[in-house]
């Protein structure tokens, strides 16, 4: 990895560290339930706006299939997470549905280390909602298994469902 990419990865880690401190402060000040709701709202708004920026800049185009949608998610993941998290995990397709299986989650690792998993609502749901809404898709996805729920992996099903 070259020096520039290492610096980008460090900046991404610091942004997520800030997010972790913000969330912990919100839990202390407002309680777990309110902090989780605010976290989900902020994630959805951020990723909706970020997806709109990617569209406007021409870095992505509106998807025509579930395969296109998964490629957009990979662009979002590559720019927002470090160390290629989520990028190389297996994805299977069946008609207009995709299943993604993840084995690594930096948020899960951090939350477990801080003993803060109880009552935490996974932010990935809000990330997907924001991206899909920006793309004028119904946010049709479901969590079948989750590292945060104690499973050994995350299994997420996406449906390509234009509004």
Coordinates of C-alpha atoms in Angstrom, one line a residue:
X1 CA 0.0 0.0 0.0
X2 CA 1.4 3.4 -0.9
X3 CA 1.8 6.3 1.6
X4 CA -1.2 8.3 0.1
X5 CA -3.5 5.3 0.6
X6 CA -2.2 4.7 4.1
X7 CA -3.0 8.4 4.9
X8 CA -6.5 8.0 3.5
X9 CA -7.1 4.8 5.6
X10 CA -5.9 6.6 8.7
X11 CA -8.3 9.5 8.0
X12 CA -11.2 7.1 7.6
X13 CA -10.3 5.4 10.9
X14 CA -10.2 8.7 12.7
X15 CA -13.6 9.7 11.3
X16 CA -15.0 6.4 12.5
X17 CA -13.3 6.9 15.9
X18 CA -14.9 10.3 16.2
X19 CA -18.3 8.6 15.4
X20 CA -17.6 6.1 18.2
X21 CA -16.9 8.8 20.7
X22 CA -20.0 10.8 19.6
X23 CA -22.2 7.7 20.0
X24 CA -20.7 6.9 23.4
X25 CA -21.4 10.5 24.5
X26 CA -24.9 10.3 23.2
X27 CA -25.6 7.1 25.2
X28 CA -24.2 8.7 28.3
X29 CA -26.3 11.9 27.8
X30 CA -29.5 10.6 26.3
X31 CA -29.6 6.9 26.9
X32 CA -29.2 3.9 24.6
X33 CA -32.5 4.0 22.8
X34 CA -32.4 7.7 21.9
X35 CA -28.7 7.6 21.0
X36 CA -29.3 4.6 18.6
X37 CA -32.2 6.4 16.9
X38 CA -30.1 9.6 16.4
X39 CA -27.3 7.5 15.1
X40 CA -29.5 5.7 12.6
X41 CA -31.1 9.1 11.5
X42 CA -27.6 10.7 11.0
X43 CA -26.3 7.6 9.1
X44 CA -29.3 7.6 6.7
X45 CA -29.1 11.3 6.0
X46 CA -25.3 11.2 5.5
X47 CA -25.3 8.3 3.1
X48 CA -28.3 9.7 1.2
X49 CA -26.5 12.9 0.7
X50 CA -23.2 11.2 -0.1
X51 CA -24.9 9.0 -2.7
X52 CA -26.5 12.1 -4.3
X53 CA -23.1 13.7 -4.5
X54 CA -21.7 10.5 -6.2
X55 CA -24.5 10.7 -8.7
X56 CA -24.0 14.4 -9.4
X57 CA -20.3 13.9 -9.9
X58 CA -20.8 11.0 -12.3
X59 CA -18.9 8.5 -10.2
X60 CA -22.0 6.3 -10.1
X61 CA -25.1 6.1 -12.3
X62 CA -28.6 5.1 -11.3
X63 CA -28.8 1.3 -11.2
X64 CA -30.7 -0.8 -13.6
X65 CA -30.4 -4.1 -11.8
X66 CA -29.5 -5.6 -8.4
X67 CA -26.0 -6.2 -9.8
X68 CA -25.6 -2.5 -10.5
X69 CA -26.9 -1.7 -7.0
X70 CA -24.2 -3.9 -5.4
X71 CA -21.5 -2.2 -7.5
X72 CA -22.7 1.1 -6.1
X73 CA -22.6 -0.2 -2.6
X74 CA -19.0 -1.3 -3.3
X75 CA -18.1 2.3 -4.3
X76 CA -19.7 3.6 -1.1
X77 CA -17.9 1.1 1.1
X78 CA -14.6 1.7 -0.6
X79 CA -14.7 5.4 0.0
X80 CA -16.2 5.3 3.6
X81 CA -14.5 2.3 5.2
X82 CA -10.9 1.3 5.5
X83 CA -8.9 -1.8 4.6
X84 CA -11.3 -2.8 1.9
X85 CA -13.9 -3.7 4.5
X86 CA -17.0 -5.3 2.8
X87 CA -15.5 -5.1 -0.7
X88 CA -14.3 -8.7 -1.2
X89 CA -17.0 -10.5 0.7
X90 CA -19.2 -13.0 -1.2
X91 CA -22.3 -11.8 -3.0
X92 CA -24.8 -14.1 -4.7
X93 CA -27.6 -13.1 -7.1
X94 CA -31.0 -14.6 -7.7
X95 CA -33.2 -12.7 -10.0
X96 CA -33.6 -9.2 -8.6
X97 CA -32.3 -10.2 -5.2
X98 CA -28.7 -10.2 -3.9
X99 CA -27.3 -11.8 -0.7
X100 CA -24.2 -10.4 0.8
X101 CA -22.2 -12.2 3.5
X102 CA -19.8 -10.2 5.7
X103 CA -17.3 -11.6 8.1
X104 CA -15.7 -8.4 9.3
X105 CA -17.2 -5.3 11.0
X106 CA -15.1 -2.6 12.6
X107 CA -18.1 -1.2 14.4
X108 CA -18.9 -4.6 15.9
X109 CA -15.2 -5.0 17.0
X110 CA -15.2 -1.5 18.6
X111 CA -18.6 -1.9 20.3
X112 CA -17.6 -5.3 21.7
X113 CA -14.3 -4.0 23.0
X114 CA -16.1 -1.1 24.7
X115 CA -18.9 -3.5 26.0
X116 CA -21.5 -1.3 24.3
X117 CA -23.4 -3.8 22.1
X118 CA -26.5 -4.0 24.3
X119 CA -29.3 -1.9 22.8
X120 CA -27.1 -0.8 19.8
X121 CA -29.0 -0.7 16.5
X122 CA -26.7 -1.7 13.6
X123 CA -26.0 1.4 11.5
X124 CA -25.6 -0.6 8.3
X125 CA -29.4 -0.7 7.9
X126 CA -29.5 3.1 7.8
X127 CA -26.5 3.3 5.4
X128 CA -28.4 1.0 3.0
X129 CA -31.6 3.1 3.5
X130 CA -29.8 6.3 2.6
X131 CA -28.2 4.9 -0.5
X132 CA -31.3 3.2 -1.8
X133 CA -33.5 6.2 -1.2
X134 CA -31.1 8.5 -3.0
X135 CA -31.2 6.1 -5.9
X136 CA -35.0 6.2 -5.9
X137 CA -35.3 2.6 -4.8
X138 CA -37.5 1.2 -2.1
X139 CA -35.2 0.4 0.8
X140 CA -36.0 -3.3 0.6
X141 CA -33.4 -5.3 2.5
X142 CA -33.2 -7.5 5.5
X143 CA -30.7 -8.7 8.0
X144 CA -30.8 -12.5 8.2
X145 CA -27.7 -12.9 10.5
X146 CA -25.6 -10.2 12.2
X147 CA -22.3 -10.1 14.0
X148 CA -23.8 -7.6 16.4
X149 CA -26.5 -10.1 17.2
X150 CA -23.8 -12.7 18.1
X151 CA -23.8 -14.6 14.8
X152 CA -20.5 -15.5 13.2
X153 CA -21.3 -13.4 10.1
X154 CA -23.7 -10.8 8.6
X155 CA -26.1 -12.0 6.0
X156 CA -28.0 -9.3 4.2
X157 CA -30.6 -9.7 1.5
X158 CA -31.2 -6.8 -1.0
X159 CA -34.0 -6.5 -3.4
X160 CA -33.8 -4.2 -6.5
X161 CA -37.1 -2.5 -6.2
X162 CA -37.5 0.8 -8.1
X163 CA -40.1 3.2 -6.8

